[in-house]
Tab-separated table of C-alpha atoms and ligand atoms in Angstrom:
chain	number	residue	atom	x	y	z
A	29	UNK	CA	110.795	-196.587	-65.536
A	30	UNK	CA	110.082	-195.181	-62.060
A	31	UNK	CA	113.650	-193.777	-61.979
A	32	UNK	CA	112.996	-192.113	-65.309
A	33	UNK	CA	109.765	-190.615	-64.024
A	34	UNK	CA	111.525	-189.422	-60.978
A	35	UNK	CA	114.292	-187.727	-63.009
A	36	UNK	CA	111.630	-186.023	-65.120
A	37	UNK	CA	109.827	-184.811	-61.988
A	38	UNK	CA	113.091	-183.423	-60.661
A	39	UNK	CA	113.919	-181.604	-63.907
A	40	UNK	CA	110.357	-180.352	-64.010
A	41	UNK	CA	110.895	-178.986	-60.432
A	42	UNK	CA	114.136	-177.528	-61.538
A	43	UNK	CA	112.375	-175.807	-64.427
A	44	UNK	CA	109.700	-174.567	-62.214
A	45	UNK	CA	112.278	-173.167	-59.730
A	46	UNK	CA	114.283	-171.411	-62.443
A	47	UNK	CA	111.006	-169.877	-63.663
A	48	UNK	CA	110.262	-168.644	-60.219
A	49	UNK	CA	113.715	-167.193	-59.870
A	50	UNK	CA	113.648	-165.381	-63.211
A	51	UNK	CA	110.195	-163.956	-62.549
A	52	UNK	CA	111.439	-162.755	-59.250
A	53	UNK	CA	114.477	-161.234	-60.951
A	54	UNK	CA	112.156	-159.472	-63.431
A	55	UNK	CA	110.000	-158.168	-60.604
A	56	UNK	CA	113.083	-156.788	-58.861
A	57	UNK	CA	114.262	-155.184	-62.106
A	58	UNK	CA	110.887	-153.587	-62.700
A	59	UNK	CA	110.867	-152.283	-59.085
A	60	UNK	CA	114.262	-150.768	-59.466
A	61	UNK	CA	113.282	-149.200	-62.812
A	62	UNK	CA	110.241	-147.664	-61.229
A	63	UNK	CA	112.195	-146.233	-58.297
A	64	UNK	CA	115.046	-145.032	-60.558
A	65	UNK	CA	113.450	-144.375	-63.904
A	66	UNK	CA	116.447	-142.441	-65.297
A	67	UNK	CA	118.214	-145.756	-65.486
A	68	UNK	CA	115.252	-147.305	-67.319
A	69	UNK	CA	115.987	-148.833	-70.654
A	70	UNK	CA	112.621	-147.771	-72.134
A	71	UNK	CA	112.735	-145.135	-74.836
A	72	UNK	CA	110.503	-142.783	-72.808
A	73	UNK	CA	110.141	-142.646	-69.078
A	74	UNK	CA	107.736	-140.395	-67.200
A	75	UNK	CA	110.596	-138.108	-66.166
A	76	UNK	CA	111.965	-137.651	-69.688
A	77	UNK	CA	108.374	-137.090	-70.946
A	78	UNK	CA	108.026	-134.411	-68.250
A	79	UNK	CA	111.279	-132.784	-69.349
A	80	UNK	CA	110.223	-132.896	-72.865
A	81	UNK	CA	106.936	-131.263	-72.252
A	82	UNK	CA	108.573	-128.573	-70.135
A	83	UNK	CA	111.109	-127.961	-72.962
A	84	UNK	CA	108.176	-127.831	-75.355
A	85	UNK	CA	106.293	-125.429	-73.237
A	86	UNK	CA	109.481	-123.353	-72.742
A	87	UNK	CA	110.101	-123.282	-76.525
A	88	UNK	CA	106.477	-122.273	-77.118
A	89	UNK	CA	106.797	-119.636	-74.429
A	90	UNK	CA	110.045	-118.303	-75.915
A	91	UNK	CA	108.450	-118.115	-79.391
A	92	UNK	CA	105.469	-116.294	-77.873
A	93	UNK	CA	107.873	-113.917	-76.063
A	94	UNK	CA	109.738	-113.229	-79.304
A	95	UNK	CA	106.465	-112.685	-81.211
A	96	UNK	CA	105.281	-110.379	-78.419
A	97	UNK	CA	108.474	-108.397	-78.430
A	98	UNK	CA	108.272	-107.980	-82.196
A	99	UNK	CA	104.710	-106.859	-82.033
A	100	UNK	CA	105.540	-104.458	-79.255
A	101	UNK	CA	108.383	-103.013	-81.233
A	102	UNK	CA	106.156	-102.610	-84.212
A	103	UNK	CA	103.541	-100.890	-81.998
A	104	UNK	CA	106.168	-98.574	-80.551
A	105	UNK	CA	107.275	-97.721	-84.013
A	106	UNK	CA	103.690	-96.995	-85.093
A	107	UNK	CA	103.152	-94.839	-82.171
A	108	UNK	CA	106.474	-93.080	-82.833
A	109	UNK	CA	105.435	-92.455	-86.371
A	110	UNK	CA	102.030	-91.191	-85.256
A	111	UNK	CA	103.636	-88.854	-82.680
A	112	UNK	CA	105.941	-87.503	-85.391
A	113	UNK	CA	103.031	-87.003	-87.746
A	114	UNK	CA	101.060	-85.096	-85.158
A	115	UNK	CA	103.777	-82.454	-84.527
A	116	UNK	CA	105.693	-80.474	-87.102
A	117	UNK	CA	105.607	-80.697	-90.829
A	118	UNK	CA	106.239	-78.369	-93.801
A	119	UNK	CA	106.136	-74.665	-93.506
A	120	UNK	CA	107.065	-71.533	-95.433
A	121	UNK	CA	107.988	-68.202	-93.842
A	122	UNK	CA	109.837	-65.028	-94.624
A	123	UNK	CA	113.389	-64.194	-93.382
A	124	UNK	CA	114.792	-60.662	-92.640
A	125	UNK	CA	115.710	-60.092	-96.224
A	126	UNK	CA	112.124	-60.705	-97.322
A	127	UNK	CA	112.996	-64.095	-98.871
A	128	UNK	CA	110.678	-66.977	-98.589
A	129	UNK	CA	112.208	-69.794	-96.577
A	130	UNK	CA	110.758	-73.271	-96.774
A	131	UNK	CA	111.161	-76.078	-94.346
A	132	UNK	CA	112.526	-78.303	-97.201
A	133	UNK	CA	115.555	-76.216	-97.601
A	134	UNK	CA	116.619	-77.088	-94.029
A	135	UNK	CA	116.651	-80.925	-94.814
A	136	UNK	CA	119.985	-82.259	-93.716
A	137	UNK	CA	120.273	-79.978	-90.792
A	138	UNK	CA	119.168	-80.246	-87.173
A	139	UNK	CA	116.824	-77.496	-86.134
A	140	UNK	CA	115.953	-75.965	-82.785
A	141	UNK	CA	112.747	-73.987	-83.311
A	142	UNK	CA	111.282	-71.468	-80.831
A	143	UNK	CA	108.089	-69.573	-81.193
A	144	UNK	CA	107.631	-66.210	-79.427
A	145	UNK	CA	107.367	-62.428	-80.019
A	146	UNK	CA	109.775	-59.598	-79.833
A	147	UNK	CA	107.651	-57.510	-77.303
A	148	UNK	CA	107.695	-60.361	-74.842
A	149	UNK	CA	108.813	-58.834	-71.484
A	150	UNK	CA	110.821	-61.689	-70.032
A	151	UNK	CA	110.035	-65.271	-70.956
A	152	UNK	CA	111.048	-65.002	-74.646
A	153	UNK	CA	114.369	-63.229	-73.844
A	154	UNK	CA	115.164	-65.874	-71.215
A	155	UNK	CA	114.365	-68.764	-73.499
A	156	UNK	CA	116.316	-67.260	-76.447
A	157	UNK	CA	119.315	-66.666	-74.227
A	158	UNK	CA	119.176	-70.246	-73.143
A	159	UNK	CA	118.751	-71.405	-76.685
A	160	UNK	CA	121.832	-69.421	-77.799
A	161	UNK	CA	123.941	-71.101	-75.146
A	162	UNK	CA	122.577	-74.540	-75.903
A	163	UNK	CA	123.420	-74.010	-79.691
A	164	UNK	CA	126.975	-72.898	-78.748
A	165	UNK	CA	127.431	-76.007	-76.554
A	166	UNK	CA	126.102	-78.309	-79.364
A	167	UNK	CA	128.310	-76.822	-81.899
A	168	UNK	CA	131.369	-77.207	-79.601
A	169	UNK	CA	130.599	-80.881	-78.955
A	170	UNK	CA	133.056	-83.360	-80.557
A	171	UNK	CA	131.759	-84.733	-83.869
A	172	UNK	CA	128.736	-82.442	-83.609
A	173	UNK	CA	126.698	-82.087	-86.707
A	174	UNK	CA	125.739	-78.563	-85.616
A	175	UNK	CA	122.297	-77.211	-85.138
A	176	UNK	CA	120.391	-74.251	-86.677
A	177	UNK	CA	118.426	-72.186	-84.170
A	178	UNK	CA	115.222	-70.533	-85.609
A	179	UNK	CA	112.953	-67.913	-83.996
A	180	UNK	CA	109.393	-67.789	-85.345
A	181	UNK	CA	107.259	-64.850	-84.299
A	182	UNK	CA	103.649	-65.456	-83.213
A	183	UNK	CA	102.944	-61.683	-83.558
A	184	UNK	CA	103.291	-61.052	-87.279
A	185	UNK	CA	101.324	-57.809	-86.885
A	186	UNK	CA	104.223	-56.067	-85.078
A	187	UNK	CA	107.128	-58.322	-85.793
A	188	UNK	CA	108.131	-57.244	-89.333
A	189	UNK	CA	111.207	-58.686	-90.841
A	190	UNK	CA	113.210	-55.711	-89.731
A	191	UNK	CA	112.026	-55.850	-86.195
A	192	UNK	CA	112.706	-59.635	-86.054
A	193	UNK	CA	116.235	-59.144	-87.615
A	194	UNK	CA	117.198	-56.597	-84.891
A	195	UNK	CA	115.776	-58.799	-82.167
A	196	UNK	CA	117.451	-62.129	-83.075
A	197	UNK	CA	120.846	-60.306	-83.359
A	198	UNK	CA	120.643	-59.458	-79.762
A	199	UNK	CA	120.910	-63.148	-78.818
A	200	UNK	CA	123.122	-64.897	-81.381
A	201	UNK	CA	124.495	-64.293	-84.850
A	202	UNK	CA	123.420	-67.866	-85.608
A	203	UNK	CA	119.780	-67.324	-84.766
A	204	UNK	CA	117.557	-67.170	-87.794
A	205	UNK	CA	114.504	-64.907	-87.284
A	206	UNK	CA	111.324	-65.757	-89.373
A	207	UNK	CA	108.094	-63.945	-89.786
A	208	UNK	CA	105.301	-64.129	-92.368
A	209	UNK	CA	101.676	-63.376	-93.166
A	210	UNK	CA	99.097	-64.129	-90.439
A	211	UNK	CA	98.143	-67.155	-92.466
A	212	UNK	CA	101.700	-68.459	-92.722
A	213	UNK	CA	102.247	-67.910	-88.965
A	214	UNK	CA	98.882	-69.593	-88.231
A	215	UNK	CA	99.754	-72.566	-90.361
A	216	UNK	CA	103.245	-73.256	-88.800
A	217	UNK	CA	101.818	-72.769	-85.288
A	218	UNK	CA	99.085	-75.298	-86.074
A	219	UNK	CA	101.650	-77.741	-87.435
A	220	UNK	CA	103.743	-77.489	-84.156
A	221	UNK	CA	100.560	-77.381	-81.955
A	222	UNK	CA	101.771	-73.848	-80.766
A	223	UNK	CA	99.041	-71.961	-78.929
A	224	UNK	CA	99.108	-68.094	-79.248
A	225	UNK	CA	96.572	-65.449	-78.434
A	226	UNK	CA	96.998	-61.672	-78.366
A	227	UNK	CA	95.681	-60.065	-75.130
A	228	UNK	CA	93.831	-56.698	-74.899
A	229	UNK	CA	95.656	-53.498	-75.902
A	230	UNK	CA	96.640	-50.850	-73.209
A	231	UNK	CA	96.545	-47.121	-73.705
A	232	UNK	CA	99.897	-47.288	-75.516
A	233	UNK	CA	98.385	-49.777	-77.888
A	234	UNK	CA	100.786	-52.447	-76.439
A	235	UNK	CA	99.713	-55.938	-75.846
A	236	UNK	CA	101.037	-59.282	-74.495
A	237	UNK	CA	100.731	-62.406	-76.711
A	238	UNK	CA	100.077	-65.443	-74.661
A	239	UNK	CA	101.986	-68.371	-76.208
A	240	UNK	CA	103.317	-71.871	-75.813
A	241	UNK	CA	106.880	-71.752	-74.532
A	242	UNK	CA	108.608	-74.678	-76.140
A	243	UNK	CA	111.695	-75.382	-78.096
A	244	UNK	CA	111.262	-78.025	-80.827
A	245	UNK	CA	114.003	-80.290	-81.996
A	246	UNK	CA	113.741	-81.294	-85.670
A	247	UNK	CA	115.997	-83.930	-87.256
A	248	UNK	CA	117.828	-83.716	-90.660
A	249	UNK	CA	114.797	-85.497	-92.182
A	250	UNK	CA	112.616	-82.609	-91.159
A	251	UNK	CA	110.911	-84.755	-88.453
A	252	UNK	CA	110.015	-83.548	-85.073
A	253	UNK	CA	112.087	-85.414	-82.467
A	254	UNK	CA	111.844	-83.814	-79.044
A	255	UNK	CA	110.629	-80.669	-77.270
A	256	UNK	CA	111.905	-78.693	-74.300
A	257	UNK	CA	109.765	-76.591	-72.034
A	258	UNK	CA	110.715	-73.699	-69.854
A	259	UNK	CA	111.573	-75.881	-66.924
A	260	UNK	CA	114.422	-77.523	-68.771
A	261	UNK	CA	117.698	-75.790	-68.107
A	262	UNK	CA	120.546	-75.302	-70.569
A	263	UNK	CA	122.422	-78.499	-69.550
A	264	UNK	CA	119.290	-80.667	-69.710
A	265	UNK	CA	118.455	-79.370	-73.169
A	266	UNK	CA	121.966	-79.776	-74.418
A	267	UNK	CA	122.479	-83.272	-73.203
A	268	UNK	CA	119.134	-84.401	-74.574
A	269	UNK	CA	119.844	-82.940	-77.997
A	270	UNK	CA	123.302	-84.662	-77.974
A	271	UNK	CA	121.610	-87.985	-77.044
A	272	UNK	CA	119.000	-87.457	-79.795
A	273	UNK	CA	121.727	-86.791	-82.272
A	274	UNK	CA	123.753	-89.879	-81.249
A	275	UNK	CA	120.648	-92.091	-81.530
A	276	UNK	CA	119.822	-90.683	-85.017
A	277	UNK	CA	123.406	-91.319	-86.069
A	278	UNK	CA	123.217	-94.909	-84.813
A	279	UNK	CA	119.975	-95.461	-86.738
A	280	UNK	CA	121.524	-94.143	-89.962
A	281	UNK	CA	124.576	-96.465	-89.600
A	282	UNK	CA	122.169	-99.327	-88.931
A	283	UNK	CA	120.050	-98.762	-92.039
A	284	UNK	CA	123.204	-98.205	-93.952
A	285	UNK	CA	124.536	-101.696	-93.246
A	286	UNK	CA	121.382	-103.679	-93.217
B	13	NI	NI1	107.316	-64.845	-74.846
């Protein structure tokens, strides 16, 4: 009986011992998991939770970035459209044969438009000379769609169709000279934001017309694209026009395929 009891006690002791050992092993395992959580068998460790939240934040950030980019592109487009709406537009004028010429008939062509007056002592001749050279360069460029240069007078009182015809021929046979009634000239100048103001007359009844000195680039859709002031030289104007033409070409191809 006492032997039996003894054996029981020994086995109890054994059980107790093995329990102690396994709890110690558990403790050690937990310790090692805590110090090296990547090897943890649990479904989510703090580190993976951290990675997930970083990825989540990154994903949200990326989505936000994409959304922002899209909105910015839309805003740029709106601004571009507004800018285009502010300058240029439809016009009708008179050419050297007395025929009415409307902006619509030039759709499909690139235009380079300059406003001036035939009595201008130096600025207009310089600008028109530059314009003629630019147009020749553009026409010579490979795959060039060509460009139509147009001179519009801001002095319709003196610049009759005959005067304008004689004047434009001095610069280039390609240059189209346009005049019109004071109302027609006023309207096209307003559209292109061209300022002009006739100064006082001298004893010979001569006067200077103060005016905006800008060349306007208009695309084949009749939209204003770019402008070039007096400070831009022949090469700068030429390369900018070629870049604008290439950009426009690219856009046409894109909209064709999409
Ligand atoms: Ni001038």
